[in-house]
Short mmCIF file of C-alpha atoms in Angstrom, two decimals:
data_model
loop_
_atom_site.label_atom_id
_atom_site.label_comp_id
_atom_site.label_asym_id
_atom_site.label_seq_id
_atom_site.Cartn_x
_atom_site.Cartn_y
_atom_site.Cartn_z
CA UNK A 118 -44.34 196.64 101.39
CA UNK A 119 -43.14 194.42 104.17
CA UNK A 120 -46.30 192.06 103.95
CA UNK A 121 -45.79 191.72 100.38
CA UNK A 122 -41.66 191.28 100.84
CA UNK A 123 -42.61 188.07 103.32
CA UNK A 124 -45.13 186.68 101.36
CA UNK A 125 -43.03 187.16 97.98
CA UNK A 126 -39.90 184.68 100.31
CA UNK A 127 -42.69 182.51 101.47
CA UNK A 128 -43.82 181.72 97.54
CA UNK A 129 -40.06 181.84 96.66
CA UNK A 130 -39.30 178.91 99.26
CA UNK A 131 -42.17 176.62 98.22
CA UNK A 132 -41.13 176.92 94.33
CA UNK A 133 -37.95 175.99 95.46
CA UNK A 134 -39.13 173.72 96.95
CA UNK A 135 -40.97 172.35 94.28
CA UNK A 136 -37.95 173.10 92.30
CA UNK A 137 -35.86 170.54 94.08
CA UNK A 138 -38.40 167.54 94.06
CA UNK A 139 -38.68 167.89 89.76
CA UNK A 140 -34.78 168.54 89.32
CA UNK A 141 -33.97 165.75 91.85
CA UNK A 142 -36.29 163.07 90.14
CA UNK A 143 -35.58 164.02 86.82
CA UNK A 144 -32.04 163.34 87.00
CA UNK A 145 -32.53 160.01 89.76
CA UNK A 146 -34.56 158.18 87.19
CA UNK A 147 -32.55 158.81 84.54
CA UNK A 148 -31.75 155.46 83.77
CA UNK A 149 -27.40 155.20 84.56
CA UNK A 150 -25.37 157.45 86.53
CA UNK A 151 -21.39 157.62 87.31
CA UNK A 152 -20.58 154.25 88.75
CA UNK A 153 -22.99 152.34 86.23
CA UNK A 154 -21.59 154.34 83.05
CA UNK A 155 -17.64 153.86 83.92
CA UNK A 156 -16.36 150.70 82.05
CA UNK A 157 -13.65 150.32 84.44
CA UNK A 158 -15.04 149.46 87.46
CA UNK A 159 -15.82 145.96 88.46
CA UNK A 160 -19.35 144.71 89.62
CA UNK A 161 -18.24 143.84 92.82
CA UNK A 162 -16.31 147.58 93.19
CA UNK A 163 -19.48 149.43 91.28
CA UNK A 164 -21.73 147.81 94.59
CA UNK A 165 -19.25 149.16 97.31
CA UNK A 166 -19.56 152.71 95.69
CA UNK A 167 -22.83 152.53 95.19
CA UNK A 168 -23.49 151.88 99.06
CA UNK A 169 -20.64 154.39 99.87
CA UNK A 170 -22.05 157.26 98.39
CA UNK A 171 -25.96 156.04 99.14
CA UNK A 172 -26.75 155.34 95.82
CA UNK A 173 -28.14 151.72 96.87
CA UNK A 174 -31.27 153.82 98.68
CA UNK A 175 -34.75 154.66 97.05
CA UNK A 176 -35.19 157.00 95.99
CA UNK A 177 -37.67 159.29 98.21
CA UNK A 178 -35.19 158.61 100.63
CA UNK A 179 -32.06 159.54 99.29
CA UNK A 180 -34.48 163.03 98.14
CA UNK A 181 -34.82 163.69 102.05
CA UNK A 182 -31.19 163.11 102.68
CA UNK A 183 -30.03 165.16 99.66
CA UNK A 184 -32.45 168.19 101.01
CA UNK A 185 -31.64 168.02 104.20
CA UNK A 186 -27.96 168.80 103.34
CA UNK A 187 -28.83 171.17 100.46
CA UNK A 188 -31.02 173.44 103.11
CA UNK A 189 -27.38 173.04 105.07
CA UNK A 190 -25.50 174.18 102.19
CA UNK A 191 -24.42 171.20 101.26
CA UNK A 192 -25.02 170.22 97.73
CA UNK A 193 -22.97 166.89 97.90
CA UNK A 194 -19.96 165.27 96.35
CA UNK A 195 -19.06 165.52 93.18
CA UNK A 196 -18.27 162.11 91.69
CA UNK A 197 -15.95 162.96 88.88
CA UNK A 198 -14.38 165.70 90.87
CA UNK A 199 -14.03 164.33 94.11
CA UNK A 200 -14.93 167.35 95.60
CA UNK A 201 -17.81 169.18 97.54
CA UNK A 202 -20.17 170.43 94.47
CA UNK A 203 -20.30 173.59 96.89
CA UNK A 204 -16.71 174.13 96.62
CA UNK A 205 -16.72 173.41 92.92
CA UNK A 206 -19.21 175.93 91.88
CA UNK A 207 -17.60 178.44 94.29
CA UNK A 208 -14.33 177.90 92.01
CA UNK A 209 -15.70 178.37 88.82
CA UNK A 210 -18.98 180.25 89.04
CA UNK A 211 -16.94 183.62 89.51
CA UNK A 212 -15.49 183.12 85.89
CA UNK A 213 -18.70 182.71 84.61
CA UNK A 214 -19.97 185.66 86.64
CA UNK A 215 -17.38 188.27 84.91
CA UNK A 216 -18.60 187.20 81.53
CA UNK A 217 -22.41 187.47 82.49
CA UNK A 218 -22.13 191.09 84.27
CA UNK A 219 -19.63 192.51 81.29
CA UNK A 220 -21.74 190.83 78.46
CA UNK A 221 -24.56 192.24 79.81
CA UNK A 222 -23.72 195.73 80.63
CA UNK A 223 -22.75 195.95 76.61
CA UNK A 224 -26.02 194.12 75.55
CA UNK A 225 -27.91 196.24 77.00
CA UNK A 226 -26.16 199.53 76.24
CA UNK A 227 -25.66 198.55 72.50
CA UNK A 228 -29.40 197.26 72.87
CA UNK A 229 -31.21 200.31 74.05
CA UNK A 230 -28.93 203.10 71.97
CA UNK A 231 -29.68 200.78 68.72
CA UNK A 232 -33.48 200.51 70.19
CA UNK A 233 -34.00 204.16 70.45
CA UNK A 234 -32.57 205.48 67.15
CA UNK A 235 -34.40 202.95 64.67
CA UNK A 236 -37.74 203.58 66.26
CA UNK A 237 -37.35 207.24 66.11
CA UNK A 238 -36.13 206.72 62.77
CA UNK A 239 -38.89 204.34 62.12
CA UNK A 240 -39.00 203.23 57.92
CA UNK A 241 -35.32 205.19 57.20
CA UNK A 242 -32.55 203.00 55.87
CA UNK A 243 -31.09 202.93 59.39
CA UNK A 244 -33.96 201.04 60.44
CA UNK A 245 -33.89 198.37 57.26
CA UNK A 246 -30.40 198.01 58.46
CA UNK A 247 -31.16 197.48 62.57
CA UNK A 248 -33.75 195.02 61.25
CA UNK A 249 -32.37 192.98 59.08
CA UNK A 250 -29.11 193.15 61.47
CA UNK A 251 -31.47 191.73 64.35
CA UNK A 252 -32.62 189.26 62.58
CA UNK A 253 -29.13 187.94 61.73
CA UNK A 254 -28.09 188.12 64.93
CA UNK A 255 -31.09 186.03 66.26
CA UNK A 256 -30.71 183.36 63.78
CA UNK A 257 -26.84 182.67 63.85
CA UNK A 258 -25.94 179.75 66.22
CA UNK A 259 -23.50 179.98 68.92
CA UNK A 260 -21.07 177.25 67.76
CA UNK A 261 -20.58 178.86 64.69
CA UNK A 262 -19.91 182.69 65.68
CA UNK A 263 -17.49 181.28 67.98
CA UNK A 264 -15.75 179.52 65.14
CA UNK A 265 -16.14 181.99 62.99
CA UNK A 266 -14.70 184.90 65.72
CA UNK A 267 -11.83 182.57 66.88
CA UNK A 268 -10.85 182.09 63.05
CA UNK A 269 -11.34 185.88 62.10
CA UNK A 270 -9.73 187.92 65.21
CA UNK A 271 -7.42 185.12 66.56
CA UNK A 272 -6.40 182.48 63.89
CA UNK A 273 -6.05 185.01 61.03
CA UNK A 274 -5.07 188.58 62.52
CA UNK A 275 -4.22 187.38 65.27
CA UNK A 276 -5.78 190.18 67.54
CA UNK A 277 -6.49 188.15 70.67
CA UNK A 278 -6.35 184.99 72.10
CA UNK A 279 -7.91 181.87 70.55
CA UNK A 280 -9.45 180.38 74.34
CA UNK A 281 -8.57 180.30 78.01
CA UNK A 282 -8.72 182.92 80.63
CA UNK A 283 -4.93 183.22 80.80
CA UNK A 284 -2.17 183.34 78.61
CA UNK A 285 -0.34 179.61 79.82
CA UNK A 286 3.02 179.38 81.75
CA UNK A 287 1.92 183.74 82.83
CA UNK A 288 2.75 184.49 86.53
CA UNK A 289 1.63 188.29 85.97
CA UNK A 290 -0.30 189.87 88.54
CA UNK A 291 -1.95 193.24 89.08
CA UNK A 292 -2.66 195.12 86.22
CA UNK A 293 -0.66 193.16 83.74
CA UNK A 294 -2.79 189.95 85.05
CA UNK A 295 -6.31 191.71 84.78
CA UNK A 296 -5.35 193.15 80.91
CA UNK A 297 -4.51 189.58 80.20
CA UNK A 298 -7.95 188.19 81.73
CA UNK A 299 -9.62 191.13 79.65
CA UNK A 300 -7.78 190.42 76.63
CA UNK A 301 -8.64 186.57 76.74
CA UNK A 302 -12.28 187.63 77.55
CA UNK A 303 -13.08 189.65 74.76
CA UNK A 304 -13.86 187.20 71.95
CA UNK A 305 -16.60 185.23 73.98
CA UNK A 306 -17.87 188.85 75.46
CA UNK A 307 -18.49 189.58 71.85
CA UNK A 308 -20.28 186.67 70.66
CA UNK A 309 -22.46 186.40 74.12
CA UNK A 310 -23.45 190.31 73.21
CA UNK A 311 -23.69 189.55 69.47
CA UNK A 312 -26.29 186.82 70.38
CA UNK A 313 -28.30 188.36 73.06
CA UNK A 314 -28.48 192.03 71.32
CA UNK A 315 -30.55 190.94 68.50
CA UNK A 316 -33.91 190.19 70.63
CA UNK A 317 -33.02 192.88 72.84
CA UNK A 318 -32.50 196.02 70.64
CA UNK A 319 -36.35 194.55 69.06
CA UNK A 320 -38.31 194.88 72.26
CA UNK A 321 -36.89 198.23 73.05
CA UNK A 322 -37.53 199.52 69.59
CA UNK A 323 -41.44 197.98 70.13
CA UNK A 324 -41.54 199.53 73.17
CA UNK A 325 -39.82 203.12 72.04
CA UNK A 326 -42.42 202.73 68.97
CA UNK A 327 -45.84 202.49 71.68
CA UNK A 328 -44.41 205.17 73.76
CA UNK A 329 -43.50 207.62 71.01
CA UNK A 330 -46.79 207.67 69.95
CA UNK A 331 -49.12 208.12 73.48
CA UNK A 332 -49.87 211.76 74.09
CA UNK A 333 -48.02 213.03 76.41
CA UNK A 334 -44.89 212.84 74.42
CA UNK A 335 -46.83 214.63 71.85
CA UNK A 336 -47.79 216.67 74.41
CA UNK A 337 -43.88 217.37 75.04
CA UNK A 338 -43.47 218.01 71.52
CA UNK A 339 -46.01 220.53 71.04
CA UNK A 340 -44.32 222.61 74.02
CA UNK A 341 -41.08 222.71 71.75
CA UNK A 342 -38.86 220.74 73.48
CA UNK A 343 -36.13 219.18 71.86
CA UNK A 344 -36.42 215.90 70.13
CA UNK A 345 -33.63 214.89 71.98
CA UNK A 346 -34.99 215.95 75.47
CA UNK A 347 -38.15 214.46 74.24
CA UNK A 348 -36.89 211.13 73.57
CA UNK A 349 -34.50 210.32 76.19
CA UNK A 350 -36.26 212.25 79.28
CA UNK A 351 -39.52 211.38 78.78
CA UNK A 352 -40.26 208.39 76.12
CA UNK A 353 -37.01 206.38 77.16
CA UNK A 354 -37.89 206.53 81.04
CA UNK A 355 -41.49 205.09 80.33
CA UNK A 356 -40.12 202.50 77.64
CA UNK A 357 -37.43 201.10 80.09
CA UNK A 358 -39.94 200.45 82.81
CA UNK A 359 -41.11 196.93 81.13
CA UNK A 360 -37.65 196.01 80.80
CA UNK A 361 -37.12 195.91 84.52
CA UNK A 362 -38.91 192.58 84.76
CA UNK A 363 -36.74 191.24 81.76
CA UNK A 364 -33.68 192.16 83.68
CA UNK A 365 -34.34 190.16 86.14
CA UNK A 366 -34.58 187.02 84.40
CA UNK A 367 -30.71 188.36 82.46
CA UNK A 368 -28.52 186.32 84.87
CA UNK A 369 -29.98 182.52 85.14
CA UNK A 370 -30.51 183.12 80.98
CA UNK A 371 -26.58 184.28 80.98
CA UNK A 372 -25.25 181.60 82.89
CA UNK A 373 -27.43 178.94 81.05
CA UNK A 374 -26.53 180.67 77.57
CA UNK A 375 -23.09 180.60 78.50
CA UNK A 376 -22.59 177.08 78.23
CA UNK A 377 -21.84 176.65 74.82
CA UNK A 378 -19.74 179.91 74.99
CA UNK A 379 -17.62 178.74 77.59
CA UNK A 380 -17.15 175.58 75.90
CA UNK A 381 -15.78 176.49 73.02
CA UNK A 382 -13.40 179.69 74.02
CA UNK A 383 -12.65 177.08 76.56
CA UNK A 384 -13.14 179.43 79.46
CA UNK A 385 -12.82 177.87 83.00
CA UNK A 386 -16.43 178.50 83.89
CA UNK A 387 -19.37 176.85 85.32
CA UNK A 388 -20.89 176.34 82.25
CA UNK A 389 -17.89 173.98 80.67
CA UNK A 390 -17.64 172.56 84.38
CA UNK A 391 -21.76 171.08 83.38
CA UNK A 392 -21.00 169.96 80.07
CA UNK A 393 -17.98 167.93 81.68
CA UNK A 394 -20.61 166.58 84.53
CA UNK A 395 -23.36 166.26 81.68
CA UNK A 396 -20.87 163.63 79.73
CA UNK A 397 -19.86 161.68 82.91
CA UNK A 398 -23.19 161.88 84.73
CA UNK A 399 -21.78 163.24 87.44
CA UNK A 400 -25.70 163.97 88.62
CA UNK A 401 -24.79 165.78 92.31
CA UNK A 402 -23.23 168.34 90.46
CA UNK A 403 -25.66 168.56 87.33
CA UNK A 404 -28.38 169.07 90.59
CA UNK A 405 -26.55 171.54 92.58
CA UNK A 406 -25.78 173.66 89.42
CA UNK A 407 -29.62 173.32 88.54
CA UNK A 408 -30.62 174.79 91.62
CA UNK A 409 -27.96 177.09 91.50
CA UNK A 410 -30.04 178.39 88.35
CA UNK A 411 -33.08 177.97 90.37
CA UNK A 412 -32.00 180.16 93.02
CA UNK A 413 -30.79 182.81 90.73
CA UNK A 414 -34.48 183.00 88.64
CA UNK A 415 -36.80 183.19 91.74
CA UNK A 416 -34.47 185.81 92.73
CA UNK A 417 -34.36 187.92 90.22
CA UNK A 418 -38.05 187.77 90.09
CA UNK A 419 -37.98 189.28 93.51
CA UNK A 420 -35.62 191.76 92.38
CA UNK A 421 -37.45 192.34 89.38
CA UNK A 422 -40.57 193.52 91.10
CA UNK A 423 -39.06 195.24 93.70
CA UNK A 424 -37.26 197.64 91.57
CA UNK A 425 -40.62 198.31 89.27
CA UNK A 426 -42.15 199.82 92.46
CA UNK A 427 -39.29 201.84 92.69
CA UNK A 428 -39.19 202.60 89.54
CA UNK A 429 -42.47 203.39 89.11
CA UNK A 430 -44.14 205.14 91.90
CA UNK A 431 -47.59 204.16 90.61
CA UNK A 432 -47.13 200.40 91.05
CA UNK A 433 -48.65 199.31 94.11
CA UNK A 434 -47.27 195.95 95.40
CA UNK A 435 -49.77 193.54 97.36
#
């Protein structure tokens, strides 16, 4: 287990590795970047940045210099900001962290209760209705639930608020500031859950279907159990175990899927921070939140595996 826990970092570092060389080229050649694309600078001013902040270098070099700082923690400067990209992040990623962790916990809860039922009701009404629901949910874009949600609960009964993460001008704090927080998160919660359930709730309901159907839950069956006992102690158990892996790949997905989300609730997260950095080219932070993402998947990859052994006592890891 140890062997394999050291060789699993060593292959982690070099795809970071490899990680950083594509995100850092992809976004130096873009042709433009922050001092080229702002119409207010002079030529003579856009040269004196450009040395100032080492964007007069080649590239390959400026690669080694940005590495050497990112294995430092230090992701840069942010152009538009004017601040550390380190620091940035650090302000806004924990926003964007309570709506990943609370959007998932209901995805996943709506996802597998959903999951189980249809496929143990397989071909009943409730079924037809879980399918064609998933397929709605899968095909509806993000712009236009939020819309649609901010006009509905907000706009027209007027049941929370239309964007933010705080009501403006507040100065509550304990509880009455974390009911306002959860009151102002609830609208992009539901869309995030709305669009993530849909794929979800059909791979459990595959996987409930394959289980169901192997023979030692017949087996369990024929020794009069319970249908109840038989499908949440023995069929669930097996049919979560491929999930494990998908769970690990939930959080870079969440942040990523979040953009859009954040964007339109306007919710002070990471995700509207990158659209802002996106429009400007502010490329040091547009690379530090990249790897940020990076980070996040080779991690839980690692997680991922880790808890399938544990999970699954059969699994031997090598």
């Amino acid at each position: 287990m140890t062997s394999y826990f050291l060789k699993r970092v060593f292959y982690m570092a070099l795809t970071l590795f490899g990680a950083s060389i594509l995100i850092f080229f992809l976004y130096a050649l873009t042709p433009g970047d922050f001092v080229d694309t702002s119409p207010k600078l002079t030529a003579e001013r856009k040269l004196e940045l450009k040395a100032m902040y080492g964007l007069d270098k080649p590239v390959v070099e400026r690669y080694f210099i940005w590495m050497k700082n990112a294995l430092q923690g230090d992701f840069g400067y942010s152009l538009q900001y004017q601040q550390p990209v380190m620091s940035l992040l650090n302000d806004y990623i924990w926003n964007s962290f309570l709506l990943a962790i609370t959007s998932t916990f209901f995805t996943w809860l709506i996802a597998i209760s959903i999951g189980v039922l249809s496929a143990a009701r397989q071909h009943s009404w409730f079924d037809a209705l879980v399918t064609i629901g998933v397929f709605a949910a899968m095909s509806l874009p993000v712009f236009f639930v939020g819309l649609l949600f901010i006009k509905l609960f907000a706009v027209d009964a007027k049941l929370f608020p239309a964007g933010g993460m705080m009501t403006i001008g507040s100065k509550e704090t304990g509880l009455a500031y974390a009911w306002d927080v959860v009151q102002h998160m609830f609208l992009p919660v539901m869309v995030l859950t709305l669009l993530s359930v849909g794929t979800l709730t059909r791979y459990f309901r595959t996987n409930m279907l394959e289980v169901i159907q192997q023979d030692f839950v017949r087996t369990a069956r024929a020794k009069g159990l319970k249908e109840k006992v038989v499908l949440h102690k023995h069929a669930l158990r097996n049919a979560l175990l491929p999930a494990i892996t998908l769970l690990g790949f939930e959080l870079p997905a969440l942040f990523g899927g979040a953009i859009i989300t954040e964007k339109i609730f306007n919710w002070p997260g990471v995700g509207q921070l990158y659209m802002q950095a996106f429009s400007v080219r502010d490329y040091p932070l547009l690379m530090g939140f990249t790897m940020f993402l990076a980070i996040l998947t080779v991690i839980g990859n690692l997680s991922a595996d880790l808890l399938y052994r544990v999970a699954d006592p059969r699994v031997r890891l090598k």
